[in-house]
mmCIF file of C-alpha atoms and ligand atoms in Angstrom:
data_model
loop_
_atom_site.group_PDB
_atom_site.id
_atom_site.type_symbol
_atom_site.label_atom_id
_atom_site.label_comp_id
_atom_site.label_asym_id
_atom_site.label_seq_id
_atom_site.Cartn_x
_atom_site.Cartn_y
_atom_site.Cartn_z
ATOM 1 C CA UNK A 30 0.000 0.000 0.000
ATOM 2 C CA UNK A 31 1.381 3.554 -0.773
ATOM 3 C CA UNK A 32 2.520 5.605 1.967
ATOM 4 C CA UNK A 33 0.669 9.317 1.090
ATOM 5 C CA UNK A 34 2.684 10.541 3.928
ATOM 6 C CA UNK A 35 6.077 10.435 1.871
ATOM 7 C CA UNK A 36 4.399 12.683 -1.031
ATOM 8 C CA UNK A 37 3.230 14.992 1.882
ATOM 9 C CA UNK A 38 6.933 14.996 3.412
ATOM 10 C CA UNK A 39 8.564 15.322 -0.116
ATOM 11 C CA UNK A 40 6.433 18.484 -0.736
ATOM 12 C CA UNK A 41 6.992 20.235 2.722
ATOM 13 C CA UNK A 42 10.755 19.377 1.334
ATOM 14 C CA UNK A 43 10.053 21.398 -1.661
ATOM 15 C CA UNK A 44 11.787 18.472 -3.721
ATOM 16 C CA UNK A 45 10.083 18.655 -7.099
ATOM 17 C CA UNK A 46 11.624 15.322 -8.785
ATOM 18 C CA UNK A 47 10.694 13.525 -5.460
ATOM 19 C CA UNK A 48 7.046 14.598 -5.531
ATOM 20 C CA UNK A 49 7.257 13.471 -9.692
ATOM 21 C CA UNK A 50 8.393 10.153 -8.828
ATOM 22 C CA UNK A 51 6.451 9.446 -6.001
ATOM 23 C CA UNK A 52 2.964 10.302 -7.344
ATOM 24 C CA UNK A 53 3.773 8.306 -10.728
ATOM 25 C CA UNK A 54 4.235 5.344 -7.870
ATOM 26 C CA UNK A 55 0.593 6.767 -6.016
ATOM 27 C CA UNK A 56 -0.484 6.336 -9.644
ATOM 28 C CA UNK A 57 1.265 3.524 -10.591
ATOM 29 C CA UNK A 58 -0.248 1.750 -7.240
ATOM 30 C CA UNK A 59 -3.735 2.684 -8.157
ATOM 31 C CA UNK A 60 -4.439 5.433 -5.218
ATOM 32 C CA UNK A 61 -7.604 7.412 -6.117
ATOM 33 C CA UNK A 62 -6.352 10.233 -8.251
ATOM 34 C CA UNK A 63 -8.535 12.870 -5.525
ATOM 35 C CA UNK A 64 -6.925 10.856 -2.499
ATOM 36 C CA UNK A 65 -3.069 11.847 -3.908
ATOM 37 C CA UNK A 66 -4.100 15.657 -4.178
ATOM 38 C CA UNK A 67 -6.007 15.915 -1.053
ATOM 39 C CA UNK A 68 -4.360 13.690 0.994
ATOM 40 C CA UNK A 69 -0.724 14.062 -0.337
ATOM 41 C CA UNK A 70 -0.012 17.173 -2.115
ATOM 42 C CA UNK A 71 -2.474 18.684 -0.136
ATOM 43 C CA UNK A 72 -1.535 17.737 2.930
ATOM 44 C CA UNK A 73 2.076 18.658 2.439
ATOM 45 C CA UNK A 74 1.428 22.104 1.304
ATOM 46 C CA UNK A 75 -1.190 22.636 4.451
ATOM 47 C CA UNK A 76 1.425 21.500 6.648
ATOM 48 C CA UNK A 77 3.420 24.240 4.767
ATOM 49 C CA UNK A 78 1.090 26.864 5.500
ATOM 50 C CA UNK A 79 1.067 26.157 9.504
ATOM 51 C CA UNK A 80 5.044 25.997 9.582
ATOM 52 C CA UNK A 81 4.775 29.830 7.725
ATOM 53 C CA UNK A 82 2.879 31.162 10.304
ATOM 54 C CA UNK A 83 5.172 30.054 13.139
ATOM 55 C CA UNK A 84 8.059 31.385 11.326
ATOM 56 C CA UNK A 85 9.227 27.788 10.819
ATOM 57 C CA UNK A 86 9.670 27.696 7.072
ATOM 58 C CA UNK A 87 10.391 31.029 4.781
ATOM 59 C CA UNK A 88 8.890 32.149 1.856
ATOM 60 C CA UNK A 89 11.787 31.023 -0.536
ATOM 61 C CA UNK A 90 10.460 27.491 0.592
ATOM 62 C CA UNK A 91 7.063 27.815 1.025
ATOM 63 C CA UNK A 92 7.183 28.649 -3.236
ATOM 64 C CA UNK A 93 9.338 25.955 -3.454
ATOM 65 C CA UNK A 94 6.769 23.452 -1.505
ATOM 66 C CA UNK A 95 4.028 25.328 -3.983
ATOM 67 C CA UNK A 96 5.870 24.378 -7.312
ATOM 68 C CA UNK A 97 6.478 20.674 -6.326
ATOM 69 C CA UNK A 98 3.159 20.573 -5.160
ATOM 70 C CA UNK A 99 1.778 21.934 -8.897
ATOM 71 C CA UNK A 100 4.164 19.449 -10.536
ATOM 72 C CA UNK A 101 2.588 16.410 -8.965
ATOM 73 C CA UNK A 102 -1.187 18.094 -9.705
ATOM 74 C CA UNK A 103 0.115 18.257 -13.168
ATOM 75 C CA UNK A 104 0.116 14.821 -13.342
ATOM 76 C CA UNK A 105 -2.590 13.492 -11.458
ATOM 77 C CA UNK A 106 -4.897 15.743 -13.121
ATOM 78 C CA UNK A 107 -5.191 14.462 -16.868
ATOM 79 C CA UNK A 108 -6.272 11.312 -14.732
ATOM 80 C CA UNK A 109 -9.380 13.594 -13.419
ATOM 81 C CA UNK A 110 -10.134 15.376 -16.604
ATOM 82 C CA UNK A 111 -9.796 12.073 -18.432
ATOM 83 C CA UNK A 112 -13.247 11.019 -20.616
ATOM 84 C CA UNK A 113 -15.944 12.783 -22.040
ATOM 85 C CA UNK A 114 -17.305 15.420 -19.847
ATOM 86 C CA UNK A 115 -20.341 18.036 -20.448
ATOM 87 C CA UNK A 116 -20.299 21.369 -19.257
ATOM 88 C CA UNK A 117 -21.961 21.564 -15.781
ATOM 89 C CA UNK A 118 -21.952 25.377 -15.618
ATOM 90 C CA UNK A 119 -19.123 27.991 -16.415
ATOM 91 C CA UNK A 120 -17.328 29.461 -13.108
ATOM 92 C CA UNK A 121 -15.363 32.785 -13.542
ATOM 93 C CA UNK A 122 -13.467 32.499 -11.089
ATOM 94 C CA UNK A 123 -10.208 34.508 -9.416
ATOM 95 C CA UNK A 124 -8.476 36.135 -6.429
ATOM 96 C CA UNK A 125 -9.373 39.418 -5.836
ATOM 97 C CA UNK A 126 -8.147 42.937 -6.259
ATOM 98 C CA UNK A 127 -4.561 43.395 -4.042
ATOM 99 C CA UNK A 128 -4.330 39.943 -3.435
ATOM 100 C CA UNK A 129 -1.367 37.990 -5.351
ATOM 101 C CA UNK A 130 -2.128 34.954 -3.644
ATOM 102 C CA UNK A 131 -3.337 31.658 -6.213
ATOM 103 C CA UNK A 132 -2.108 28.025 -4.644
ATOM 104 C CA UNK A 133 -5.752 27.612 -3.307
ATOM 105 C CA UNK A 134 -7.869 29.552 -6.004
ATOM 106 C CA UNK A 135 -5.937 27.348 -8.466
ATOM 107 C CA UNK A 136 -7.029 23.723 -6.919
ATOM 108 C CA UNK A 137 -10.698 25.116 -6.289
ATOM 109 C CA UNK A 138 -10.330 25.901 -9.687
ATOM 110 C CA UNK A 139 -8.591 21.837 -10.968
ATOM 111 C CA UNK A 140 -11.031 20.767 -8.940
ATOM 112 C CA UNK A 141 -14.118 22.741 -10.482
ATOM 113 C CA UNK A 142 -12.711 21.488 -14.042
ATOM 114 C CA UNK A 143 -12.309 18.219 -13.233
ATOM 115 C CA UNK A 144 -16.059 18.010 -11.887
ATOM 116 C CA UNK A 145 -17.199 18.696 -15.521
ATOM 117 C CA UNK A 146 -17.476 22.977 -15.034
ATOM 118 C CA UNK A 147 -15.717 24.890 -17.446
ATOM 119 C CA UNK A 148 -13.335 27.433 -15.368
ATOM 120 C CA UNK A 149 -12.617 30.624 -16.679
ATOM 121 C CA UNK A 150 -9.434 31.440 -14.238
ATOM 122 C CA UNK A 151 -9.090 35.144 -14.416
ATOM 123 C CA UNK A 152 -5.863 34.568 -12.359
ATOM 124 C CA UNK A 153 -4.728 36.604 -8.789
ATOM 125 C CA UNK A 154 -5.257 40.813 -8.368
ATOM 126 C CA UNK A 155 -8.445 41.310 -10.167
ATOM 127 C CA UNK A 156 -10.294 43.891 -10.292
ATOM 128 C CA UNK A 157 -13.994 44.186 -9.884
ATOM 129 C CA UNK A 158 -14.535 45.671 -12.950
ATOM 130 C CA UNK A 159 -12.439 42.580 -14.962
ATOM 131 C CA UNK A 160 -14.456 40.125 -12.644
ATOM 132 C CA UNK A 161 -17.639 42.014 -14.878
ATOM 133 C CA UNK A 162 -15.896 41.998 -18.152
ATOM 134 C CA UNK A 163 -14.900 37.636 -17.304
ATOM 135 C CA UNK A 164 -18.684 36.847 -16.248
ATOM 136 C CA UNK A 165 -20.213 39.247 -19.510
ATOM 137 C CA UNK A 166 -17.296 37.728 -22.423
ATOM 138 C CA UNK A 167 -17.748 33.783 -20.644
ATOM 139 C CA UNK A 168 -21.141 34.153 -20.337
ATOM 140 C CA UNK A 169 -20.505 32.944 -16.539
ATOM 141 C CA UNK A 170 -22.794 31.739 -14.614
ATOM 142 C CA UNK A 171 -20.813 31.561 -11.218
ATOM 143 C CA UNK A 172 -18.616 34.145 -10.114
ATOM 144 C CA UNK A 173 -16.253 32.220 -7.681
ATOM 145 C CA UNK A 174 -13.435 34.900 -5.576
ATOM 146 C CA UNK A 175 -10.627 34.033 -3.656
ATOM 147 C CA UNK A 176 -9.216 36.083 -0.580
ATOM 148 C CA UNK A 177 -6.297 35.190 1.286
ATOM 149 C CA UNK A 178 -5.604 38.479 3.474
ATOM 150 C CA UNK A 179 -7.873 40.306 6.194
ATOM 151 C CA UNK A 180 -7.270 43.027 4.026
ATOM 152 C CA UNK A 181 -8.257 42.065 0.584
ATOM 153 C CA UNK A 182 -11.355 40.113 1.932
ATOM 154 C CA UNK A 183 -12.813 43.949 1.667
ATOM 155 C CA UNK A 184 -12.516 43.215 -2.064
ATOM 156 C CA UNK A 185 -15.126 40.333 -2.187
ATOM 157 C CA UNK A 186 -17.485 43.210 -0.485
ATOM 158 C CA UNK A 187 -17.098 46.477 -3.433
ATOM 159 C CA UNK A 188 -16.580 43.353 -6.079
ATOM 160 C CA UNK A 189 -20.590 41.933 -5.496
ATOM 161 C CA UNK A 190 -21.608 45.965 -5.209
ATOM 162 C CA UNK A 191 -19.986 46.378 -8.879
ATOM 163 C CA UNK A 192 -21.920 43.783 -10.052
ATOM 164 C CA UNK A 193 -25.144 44.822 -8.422
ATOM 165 C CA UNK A 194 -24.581 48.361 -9.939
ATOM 166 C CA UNK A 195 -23.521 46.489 -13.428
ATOM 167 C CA UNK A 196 -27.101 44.809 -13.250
ATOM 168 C CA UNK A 197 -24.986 41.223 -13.274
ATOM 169 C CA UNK A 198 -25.670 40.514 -9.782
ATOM 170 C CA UNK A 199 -29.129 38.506 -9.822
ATOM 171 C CA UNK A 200 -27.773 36.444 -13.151
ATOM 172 C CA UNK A 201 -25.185 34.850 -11.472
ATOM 173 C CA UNK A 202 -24.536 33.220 -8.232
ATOM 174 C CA UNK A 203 -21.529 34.308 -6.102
ATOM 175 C CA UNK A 204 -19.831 31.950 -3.849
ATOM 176 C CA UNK A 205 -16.504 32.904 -1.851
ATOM 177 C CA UNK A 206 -13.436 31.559 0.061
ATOM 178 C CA UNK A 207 -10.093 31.465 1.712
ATOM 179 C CA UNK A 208 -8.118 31.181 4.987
ATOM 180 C CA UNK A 209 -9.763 34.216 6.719
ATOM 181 C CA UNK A 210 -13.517 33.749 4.700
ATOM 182 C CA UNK A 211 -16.368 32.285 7.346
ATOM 183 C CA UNK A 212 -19.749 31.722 6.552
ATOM 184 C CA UNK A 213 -20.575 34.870 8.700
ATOM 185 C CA UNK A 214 -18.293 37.018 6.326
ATOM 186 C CA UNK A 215 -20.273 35.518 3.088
ATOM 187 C CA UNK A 216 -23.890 36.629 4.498
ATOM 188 C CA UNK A 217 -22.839 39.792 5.341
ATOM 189 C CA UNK A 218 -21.325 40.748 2.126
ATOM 190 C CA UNK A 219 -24.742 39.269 0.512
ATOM 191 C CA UNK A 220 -22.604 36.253 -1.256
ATOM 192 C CA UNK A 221 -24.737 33.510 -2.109
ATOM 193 C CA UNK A 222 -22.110 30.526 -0.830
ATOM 194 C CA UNK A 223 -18.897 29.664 0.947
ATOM 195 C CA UNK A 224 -16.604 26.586 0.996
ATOM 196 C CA UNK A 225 -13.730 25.814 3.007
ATOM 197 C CA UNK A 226 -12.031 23.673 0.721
ATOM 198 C CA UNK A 227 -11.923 22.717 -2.905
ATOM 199 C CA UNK A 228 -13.709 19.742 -2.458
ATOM 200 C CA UNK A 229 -16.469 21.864 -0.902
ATOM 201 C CA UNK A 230 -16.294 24.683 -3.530
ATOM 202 C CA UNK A 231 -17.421 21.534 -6.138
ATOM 203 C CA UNK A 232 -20.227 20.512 -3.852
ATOM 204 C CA UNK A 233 -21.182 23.994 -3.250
ATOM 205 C CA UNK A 234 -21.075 25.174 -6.810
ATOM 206 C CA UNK A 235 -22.923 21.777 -7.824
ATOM 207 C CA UNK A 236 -25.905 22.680 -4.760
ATOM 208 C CA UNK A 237 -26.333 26.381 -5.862
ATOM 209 C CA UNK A 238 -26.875 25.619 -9.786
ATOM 210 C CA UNK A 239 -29.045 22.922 -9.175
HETATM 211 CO CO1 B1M B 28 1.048 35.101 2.113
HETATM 212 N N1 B1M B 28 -0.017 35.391 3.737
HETATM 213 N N2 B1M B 28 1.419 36.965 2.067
HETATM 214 N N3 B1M B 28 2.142 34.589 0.644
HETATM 215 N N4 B1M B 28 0.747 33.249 2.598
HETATM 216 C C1 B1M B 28 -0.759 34.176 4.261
HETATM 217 C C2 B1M B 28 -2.162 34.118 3.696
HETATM 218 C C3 B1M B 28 -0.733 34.488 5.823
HETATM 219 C C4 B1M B 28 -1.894 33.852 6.589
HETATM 220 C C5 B1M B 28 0.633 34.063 6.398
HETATM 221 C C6 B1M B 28 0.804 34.474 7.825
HETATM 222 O O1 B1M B 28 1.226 35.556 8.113
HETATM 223 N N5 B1M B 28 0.493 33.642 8.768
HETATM 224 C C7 B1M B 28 -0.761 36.051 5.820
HETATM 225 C C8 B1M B 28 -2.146 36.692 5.855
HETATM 226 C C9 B1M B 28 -2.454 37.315 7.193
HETATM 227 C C10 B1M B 28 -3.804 37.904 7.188
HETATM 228 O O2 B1M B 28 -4.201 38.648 6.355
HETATM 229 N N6 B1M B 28 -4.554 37.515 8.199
HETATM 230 C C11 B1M B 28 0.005 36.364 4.551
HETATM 231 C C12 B1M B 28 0.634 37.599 4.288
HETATM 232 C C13 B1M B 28 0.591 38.627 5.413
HETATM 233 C C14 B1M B 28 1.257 37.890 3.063
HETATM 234 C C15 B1M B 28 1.948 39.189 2.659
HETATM 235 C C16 B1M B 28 1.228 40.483 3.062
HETATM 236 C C17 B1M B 28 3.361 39.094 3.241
HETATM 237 C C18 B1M B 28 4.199 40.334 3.029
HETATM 238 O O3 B1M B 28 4.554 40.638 1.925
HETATM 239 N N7 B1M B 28 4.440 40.995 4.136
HETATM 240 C C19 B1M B 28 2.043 39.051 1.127
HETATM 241 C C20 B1M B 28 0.810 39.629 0.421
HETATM 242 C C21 B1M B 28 0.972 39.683 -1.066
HETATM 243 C C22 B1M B 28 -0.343 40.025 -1.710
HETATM 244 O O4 B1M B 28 -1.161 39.153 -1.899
HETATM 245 N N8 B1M B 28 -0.566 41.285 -2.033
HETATM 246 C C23 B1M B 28 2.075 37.558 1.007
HETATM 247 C C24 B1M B 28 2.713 36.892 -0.025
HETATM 248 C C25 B1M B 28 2.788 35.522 -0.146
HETATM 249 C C26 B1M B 28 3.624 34.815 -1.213
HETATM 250 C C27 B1M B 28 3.655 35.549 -2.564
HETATM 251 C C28 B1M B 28 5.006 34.704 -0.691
HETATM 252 C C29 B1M B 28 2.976 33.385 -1.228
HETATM 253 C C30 B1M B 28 1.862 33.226 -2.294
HETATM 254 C C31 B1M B 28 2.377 32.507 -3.537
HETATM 255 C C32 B1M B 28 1.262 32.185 -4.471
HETATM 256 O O5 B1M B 28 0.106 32.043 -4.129
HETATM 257 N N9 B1M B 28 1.650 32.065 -5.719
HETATM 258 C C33 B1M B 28 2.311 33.342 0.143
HETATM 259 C C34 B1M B 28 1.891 32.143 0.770
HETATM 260 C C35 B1M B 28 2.254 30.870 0.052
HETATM 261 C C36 B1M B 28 1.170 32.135 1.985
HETATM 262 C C37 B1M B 28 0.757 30.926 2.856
HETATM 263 C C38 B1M B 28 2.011 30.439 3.554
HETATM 264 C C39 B1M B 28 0.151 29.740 2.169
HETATM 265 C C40 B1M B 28 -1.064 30.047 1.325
HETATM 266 C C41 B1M B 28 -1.360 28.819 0.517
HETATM 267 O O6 B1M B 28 -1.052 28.767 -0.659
HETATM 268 N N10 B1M B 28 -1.891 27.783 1.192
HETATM 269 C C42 B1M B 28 -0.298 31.590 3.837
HETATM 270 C C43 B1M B 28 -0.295 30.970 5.227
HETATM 271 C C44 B1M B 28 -1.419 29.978 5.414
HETATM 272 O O7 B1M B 28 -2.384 29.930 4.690
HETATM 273 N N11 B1M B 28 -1.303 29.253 6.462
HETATM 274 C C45 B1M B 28 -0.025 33.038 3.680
HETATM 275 C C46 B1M B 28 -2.151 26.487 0.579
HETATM 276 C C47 B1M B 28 -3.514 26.541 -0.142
HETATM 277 C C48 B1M B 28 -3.825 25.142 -0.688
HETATM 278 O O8 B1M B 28 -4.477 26.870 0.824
HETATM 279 O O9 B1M B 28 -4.827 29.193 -0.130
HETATM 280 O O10 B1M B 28 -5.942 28.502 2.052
HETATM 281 P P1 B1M B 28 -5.453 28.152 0.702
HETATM 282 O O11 B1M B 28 -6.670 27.590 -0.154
HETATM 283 C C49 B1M B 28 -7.537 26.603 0.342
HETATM 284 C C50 B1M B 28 -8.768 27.178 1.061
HETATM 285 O O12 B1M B 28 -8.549 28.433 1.664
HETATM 286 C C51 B1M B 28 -9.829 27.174 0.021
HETATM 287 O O13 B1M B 28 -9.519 26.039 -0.777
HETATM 288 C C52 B1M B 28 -8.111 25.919 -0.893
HETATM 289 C C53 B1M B 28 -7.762 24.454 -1.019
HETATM 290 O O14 B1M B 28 -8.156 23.741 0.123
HETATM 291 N N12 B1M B 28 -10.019 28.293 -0.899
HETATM 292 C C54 B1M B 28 -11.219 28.483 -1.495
HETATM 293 C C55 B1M B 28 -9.159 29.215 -1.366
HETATM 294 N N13 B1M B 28 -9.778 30.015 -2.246
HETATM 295 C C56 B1M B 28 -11.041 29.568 -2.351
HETATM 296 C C57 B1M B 28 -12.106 30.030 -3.129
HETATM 297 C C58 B1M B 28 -13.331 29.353 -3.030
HETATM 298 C C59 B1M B 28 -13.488 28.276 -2.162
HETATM 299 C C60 B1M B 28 -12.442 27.809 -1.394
HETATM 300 O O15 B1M B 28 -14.400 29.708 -3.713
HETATM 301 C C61 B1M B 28 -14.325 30.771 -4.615
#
């Protein structure tokens, strides 16, 4: 049986071939392709995130954790986009205006794809106003934003009062998250969802269309 723990440690380690290798042998063993993001790569890369805060690991590493952890999604994930799939819904979806952060927004958005919605990324640092412009081009019918500071949660707020104002608002429904994002946060801003995680975000998005 494969030990998920060693592509967890070979993230934290930031060592990109040893991540490669060991989730072609998670593969090659036949671990469920969800199990070796969330439970491996995942699960490194969280473990990164709690040794940031205490000042236990520096930035340098924590994007070197990031990148090995994006080499193994790389190849895990033609595994979960593999066979036909119809589109489910189209998600615009991005990290909002100040922020530059886009590990998490990216698997919500892998994850989203993989579930069968076609994800228009609009990348980290955007502005309400492109958020519009992504939902009116894509013809989007969720508007999915990602906040990783106190600060730029703020965003979320004048983002869903631009697209009130822009008439978009009751056309598409508007789900949030992020370290600092709580449920309480999303009803006050008048967002219609939040998820913790990117397997949430999926269920969410699935609930809310339906
Ligand atoms: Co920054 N950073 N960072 N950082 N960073 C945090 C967020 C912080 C908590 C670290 C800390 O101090 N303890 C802190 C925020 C404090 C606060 O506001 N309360 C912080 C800070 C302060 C900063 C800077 C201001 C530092 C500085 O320059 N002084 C600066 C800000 C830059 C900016 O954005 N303008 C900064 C910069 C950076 C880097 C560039 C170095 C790098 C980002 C690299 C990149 O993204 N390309 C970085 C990183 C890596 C982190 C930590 C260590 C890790 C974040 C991460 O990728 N986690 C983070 C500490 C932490 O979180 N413990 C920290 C892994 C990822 C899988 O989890 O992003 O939470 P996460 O995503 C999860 C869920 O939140 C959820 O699903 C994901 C998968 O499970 N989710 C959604 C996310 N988006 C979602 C959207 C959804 C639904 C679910 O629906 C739409």
């Amino acid at each position: 049986m494969f030990d998920l723990s060693l592509l967890g440690k070979a993230v934290i380690e930031g060592d990109n071939e040893e991540v490669k290798a060991l989730t072609e042998q998670a593969i090659n063993a036949n671990v469920d392709p969800l199990v070796i993001i969330n439970e491996g790569l995942i699960g490194g890369m969280n473990i990164v995130g709690q040794r940031f805060k205490v000042n236990d690991m520096f930035v340098p590493e924590v994007l070197m954790s990031a990148r090995a952890m994006n080499s193994g999604i790389e190849l895990v994930k033609p595994l979960l986009a593999g066979g036909e799939m119809t589109n489910k819904g189209t998600v615009i979806i991005g990290t909002v205006k100040g922020d530059l952060h886009d590990i998490g927004k990216s698997l919500v958005a892998m994850m989203l794809e993989c579930s069968g919605f076609k994800v228009v990324d609009l990348g980290t640092d955007v502005s309400p106003e492109e958020f519009v412009a992504g939902i009116k081009d894509n013809n989007g019918q969720v508007v999915a934003l990602s906040a990783l500071l106190t600060t730029t949660m703020l965003a979320m707020k004048s983002t869903i009062e631009v697209l009130q104002e822009s008439g978009l608002r009751e056309k598409v429904v508007v789900m949030i998250g992020g370290a600092p994002i709580t449920q309480d946060f999303a009803d006050q801003i008048g967002a219609d969802g939040y998820a913790g995680d990117a397997a949430a975000a999926v269920e969410l998005v699935t609930k809310l269309l339906n």
